[in-house]
């Protein structure tokens, strides 16, 4: 007899449901690991954006990451206090604050990336390397589809092993 915690089969047939449940689990596990360092997911996102795209005006980070401006101010403040980012006022517009990744922030991001990959390995343990690569490709296509019209020039047809 199925337990009371069994997932209804009707939900198991919905990719959106599965993505939501897996995402919630992944987010929770990574958040727990970051919390051990007194960090949050937004802290890692800011460090990653600065590493990948270079220095940003704080308000541009708000737009890029979709974070509330007051929350971004708190994230940047915490990261600056920890020495992970450097802030500077624009001499021509004192309201504009530029944020750049500090060397300690780059080192921290390397450690956080390892934590995130460890969580990823735990979650994807049932998949072999080929299936993981296929899943990554499919998820990227779905993610890109959220950004606007699809770019079929980069489309890769997934192949099961």
Tab-separated table of C-alpha atoms in Angstrom:
chain	number	residue	atom	x	y	z
A	1	UNK	CA	0.000	0.000	0.000
A	2	UNK	CA	1.417	3.459	-0.884
A	3	UNK	CA	2.373	5.711	1.988
A	4	UNK	CA	0.593	9.004	2.686
A	5	UNK	CA	3.715	10.752	1.385
A	6	UNK	CA	3.549	9.158	-2.065
A	7	UNK	CA	3.446	11.652	-4.888
A	8	UNK	CA	0.228	11.416	-6.904
A	9	UNK	CA	0.974	9.870	-10.308
A	10	UNK	CA	-0.884	12.742	-11.996
A	11	UNK	CA	1.805	15.105	-10.658
A	12	UNK	CA	4.654	12.810	-11.665
A	13	UNK	CA	3.466	13.236	-15.252
A	14	UNK	CA	4.013	16.991	-15.096
A	15	UNK	CA	7.544	18.171	-15.899
A	16	UNK	CA	6.734	21.512	-14.296
A	17	UNK	CA	5.919	19.776	-11.030
A	18	UNK	CA	9.094	17.697	-11.132
A	19	UNK	CA	11.245	20.742	-11.961
A	20	UNK	CA	9.668	22.612	-9.062
A	21	UNK	CA	10.257	19.810	-6.548
A	22	UNK	CA	13.814	19.132	-7.680
A	23	UNK	CA	14.562	22.868	-7.735
A	24	UNK	CA	13.187	23.305	-4.231
A	25	UNK	CA	15.357	20.455	-2.967
A	26	UNK	CA	18.470	21.745	-4.752
A	27	UNK	CA	17.902	25.291	-3.515
A	28	UNK	CA	17.380	24.097	0.054
A	29	UNK	CA	20.509	21.958	0.083
A	30	UNK	CA	22.693	24.696	-1.390
A	31	UNK	CA	21.167	27.314	0.917
A	32	UNK	CA	22.020	25.090	3.900
A	33	UNK	CA	25.645	24.819	2.768
A	34	UNK	CA	25.906	28.565	2.235
A	35	UNK	CA	24.276	29.268	5.600
A	36	UNK	CA	27.147	27.411	7.264
A	37	UNK	CA	29.288	30.335	6.034
A	38	UNK	CA	26.653	32.966	6.914
A	39	UNK	CA	25.953	33.447	3.218
A	40	UNK	CA	22.827	33.270	1.070
A	41	UNK	CA	22.128	32.320	-2.520
A	42	UNK	CA	22.029	35.998	-3.537
A	43	UNK	CA	25.558	36.430	-2.186
A	44	UNK	CA	26.777	33.704	-4.517
A	45	UNK	CA	24.772	35.149	-7.416
A	46	UNK	CA	26.359	38.588	-6.971
A	47	UNK	CA	29.859	37.115	-6.782
A	48	UNK	CA	29.198	35.025	-9.905
A	49	UNK	CA	27.831	38.013	-11.848
A	50	UNK	CA	30.845	40.132	-10.933
A	51	UNK	CA	33.222	37.306	-11.831
A	52	UNK	CA	31.557	36.564	-15.170
A	53	UNK	CA	30.682	40.098	-16.299
A	54	UNK	CA	33.089	42.358	-14.417
A	55	UNK	CA	32.362	45.408	-12.262
A	56	UNK	CA	28.772	46.676	-12.247
A	57	UNK	CA	26.882	49.667	-11.031
A	58	UNK	CA	24.888	48.382	-8.076
A	59	UNK	CA	21.613	49.294	-9.809
A	60	UNK	CA	22.703	47.268	-12.860
A	61	UNK	CA	23.202	44.230	-10.617
A	62	UNK	CA	19.615	44.738	-9.449
A	63	UNK	CA	18.401	44.482	-13.047
A	64	UNK	CA	20.730	41.654	-14.094
A	65	UNK	CA	19.811	39.436	-11.139
A	66	UNK	CA	16.213	40.550	-10.633
A	67	UNK	CA	16.745	41.502	-6.986
A	68	UNK	CA	14.897	44.181	-5.067
A	69	UNK	CA	17.146	47.288	-4.765
A	70	UNK	CA	17.003	47.319	-0.957
A	71	UNK	CA	17.892	43.621	-0.822
A	72	UNK	CA	20.801	44.220	-3.210
A	73	UNK	CA	22.069	47.009	-0.969
A	74	UNK	CA	22.117	44.557	1.965
A	75	UNK	CA	23.861	41.854	-0.072
A	76	UNK	CA	26.542	44.258	-1.315
A	77	UNK	CA	26.993	45.668	2.187
A	78	UNK	CA	27.514	42.194	3.661
A	79	UNK	CA	29.916	41.184	0.896
A	80	UNK	CA	31.865	44.450	1.233
A	81	UNK	CA	32.073	44.040	5.013
A	82	UNK	CA	33.525	40.562	4.452
A	83	UNK	CA	36.074	41.934	1.982
A	84	UNK	CA	34.589	39.977	-0.930
A	85	UNK	CA	33.621	42.995	-3.049
A	86	UNK	CA	34.866	46.544	-3.358
A	87	UNK	CA	32.537	49.527	-3.731
A	88	UNK	CA	33.349	52.911	-5.199
A	89	UNK	CA	31.240	56.008	-5.799
A	90	UNK	CA	31.197	57.447	-9.296
A	91	UNK	CA	32.942	60.844	-9.031
A	92	UNK	CA	30.544	62.312	-11.614
A	93	UNK	CA	27.379	60.893	-10.042
A	94	UNK	CA	27.724	60.307	-6.291
A	95	UNK	CA	24.462	58.322	-6.287
A	96	UNK	CA	26.023	55.673	-8.524
A	97	UNK	CA	27.937	52.927	-6.712
A	98	UNK	CA	30.214	50.603	-8.657
A	99	UNK	CA	30.773	47.107	-7.274
A	100	UNK	CA	33.786	44.949	-8.194
A	101	UNK	CA	34.929	41.501	-7.142
A	102	UNK	CA	37.796	41.551	-4.650
A	103	UNK	CA	40.458	38.805	-4.656
A	104	UNK	CA	38.899	37.299	-1.508
A	105	UNK	CA	35.559	37.211	-3.334
A	106	UNK	CA	37.082	35.312	-6.240
A	107	UNK	CA	38.540	32.778	-3.795
A	108	UNK	CA	35.213	32.478	-1.993
A	109	UNK	CA	33.354	31.980	-5.266
A	110	UNK	CA	35.691	29.107	-6.147
A	111	UNK	CA	34.791	27.437	-2.838
A	112	UNK	CA	31.063	28.107	-3.289
A	113	UNK	CA	31.169	26.704	-6.812
A	114	UNK	CA	32.640	23.488	-5.375
A	115	UNK	CA	29.799	23.373	-2.826
A	116	UNK	CA	27.193	23.900	-5.554
A	117	UNK	CA	28.742	21.172	-7.692
A	118	UNK	CA	28.730	18.821	-4.720
A	119	UNK	CA	24.996	19.427	-4.220
A	120	UNK	CA	24.507	18.921	-7.956
A	121	UNK	CA	26.379	15.607	-7.803
A	122	UNK	CA	24.162	14.459	-4.902
A	123	UNK	CA	20.967	15.331	-6.752
A	124	UNK	CA	22.062	13.873	-10.069
A	125	UNK	CA	23.560	10.699	-8.597
A	126	UNK	CA	20.943	8.485	-10.324
A	127	UNK	CA	22.164	9.719	-13.748
A	128	UNK	CA	25.259	8.592	-15.617
A	129	UNK	CA	27.594	11.231	-17.159
A	130	UNK	CA	25.901	11.094	-20.573
A	131	UNK	CA	22.457	11.573	-19.021
A	132	UNK	CA	23.764	14.482	-16.949
A	133	UNK	CA	25.124	16.163	-20.082
A	134	UNK	CA	21.813	15.595	-21.865
A	135	UNK	CA	19.859	17.023	-18.921
A	136	UNK	CA	22.158	20.070	-18.789
A	137	UNK	CA	21.621	20.720	-22.481
A	138	UNK	CA	17.853	20.387	-22.211
A	139	UNK	CA	17.673	22.634	-19.155
A	140	UNK	CA	19.769	25.273	-20.937
A	141	UNK	CA	17.364	25.196	-23.879
A	142	UNK	CA	14.390	25.657	-21.575
A	143	UNK	CA	16.212	28.454	-19.718
A	144	UNK	CA	17.076	30.208	-22.974
A	145	UNK	CA	13.440	29.896	-24.006
A	146	UNK	CA	12.480	31.911	-20.950
A	147	UNK	CA	14.708	34.750	-22.153
A	148	UNK	CA	12.932	35.348	-25.442
A	149	UNK	CA	12.598	33.800	-28.890
A	150	UNK	CA	14.714	30.677	-29.351
A	151	UNK	CA	18.045	30.886	-31.133
A	152	UNK	CA	17.926	27.755	-33.295
A	153	UNK	CA	21.440	28.343	-34.610
A	154	UNK	CA	22.842	26.938	-31.342
A	155	UNK	CA	20.287	24.193	-30.983
A	156	UNK	CA	21.691	20.770	-30.271
A	157	UNK	CA	19.466	17.752	-30.753
A	158	UNK	CA	19.699	15.669	-27.575
A	159	UNK	CA	20.680	12.050	-27.983
A	160	UNK	CA	20.072	9.405	-25.378
A	161	UNK	CA	23.004	7.060	-24.792
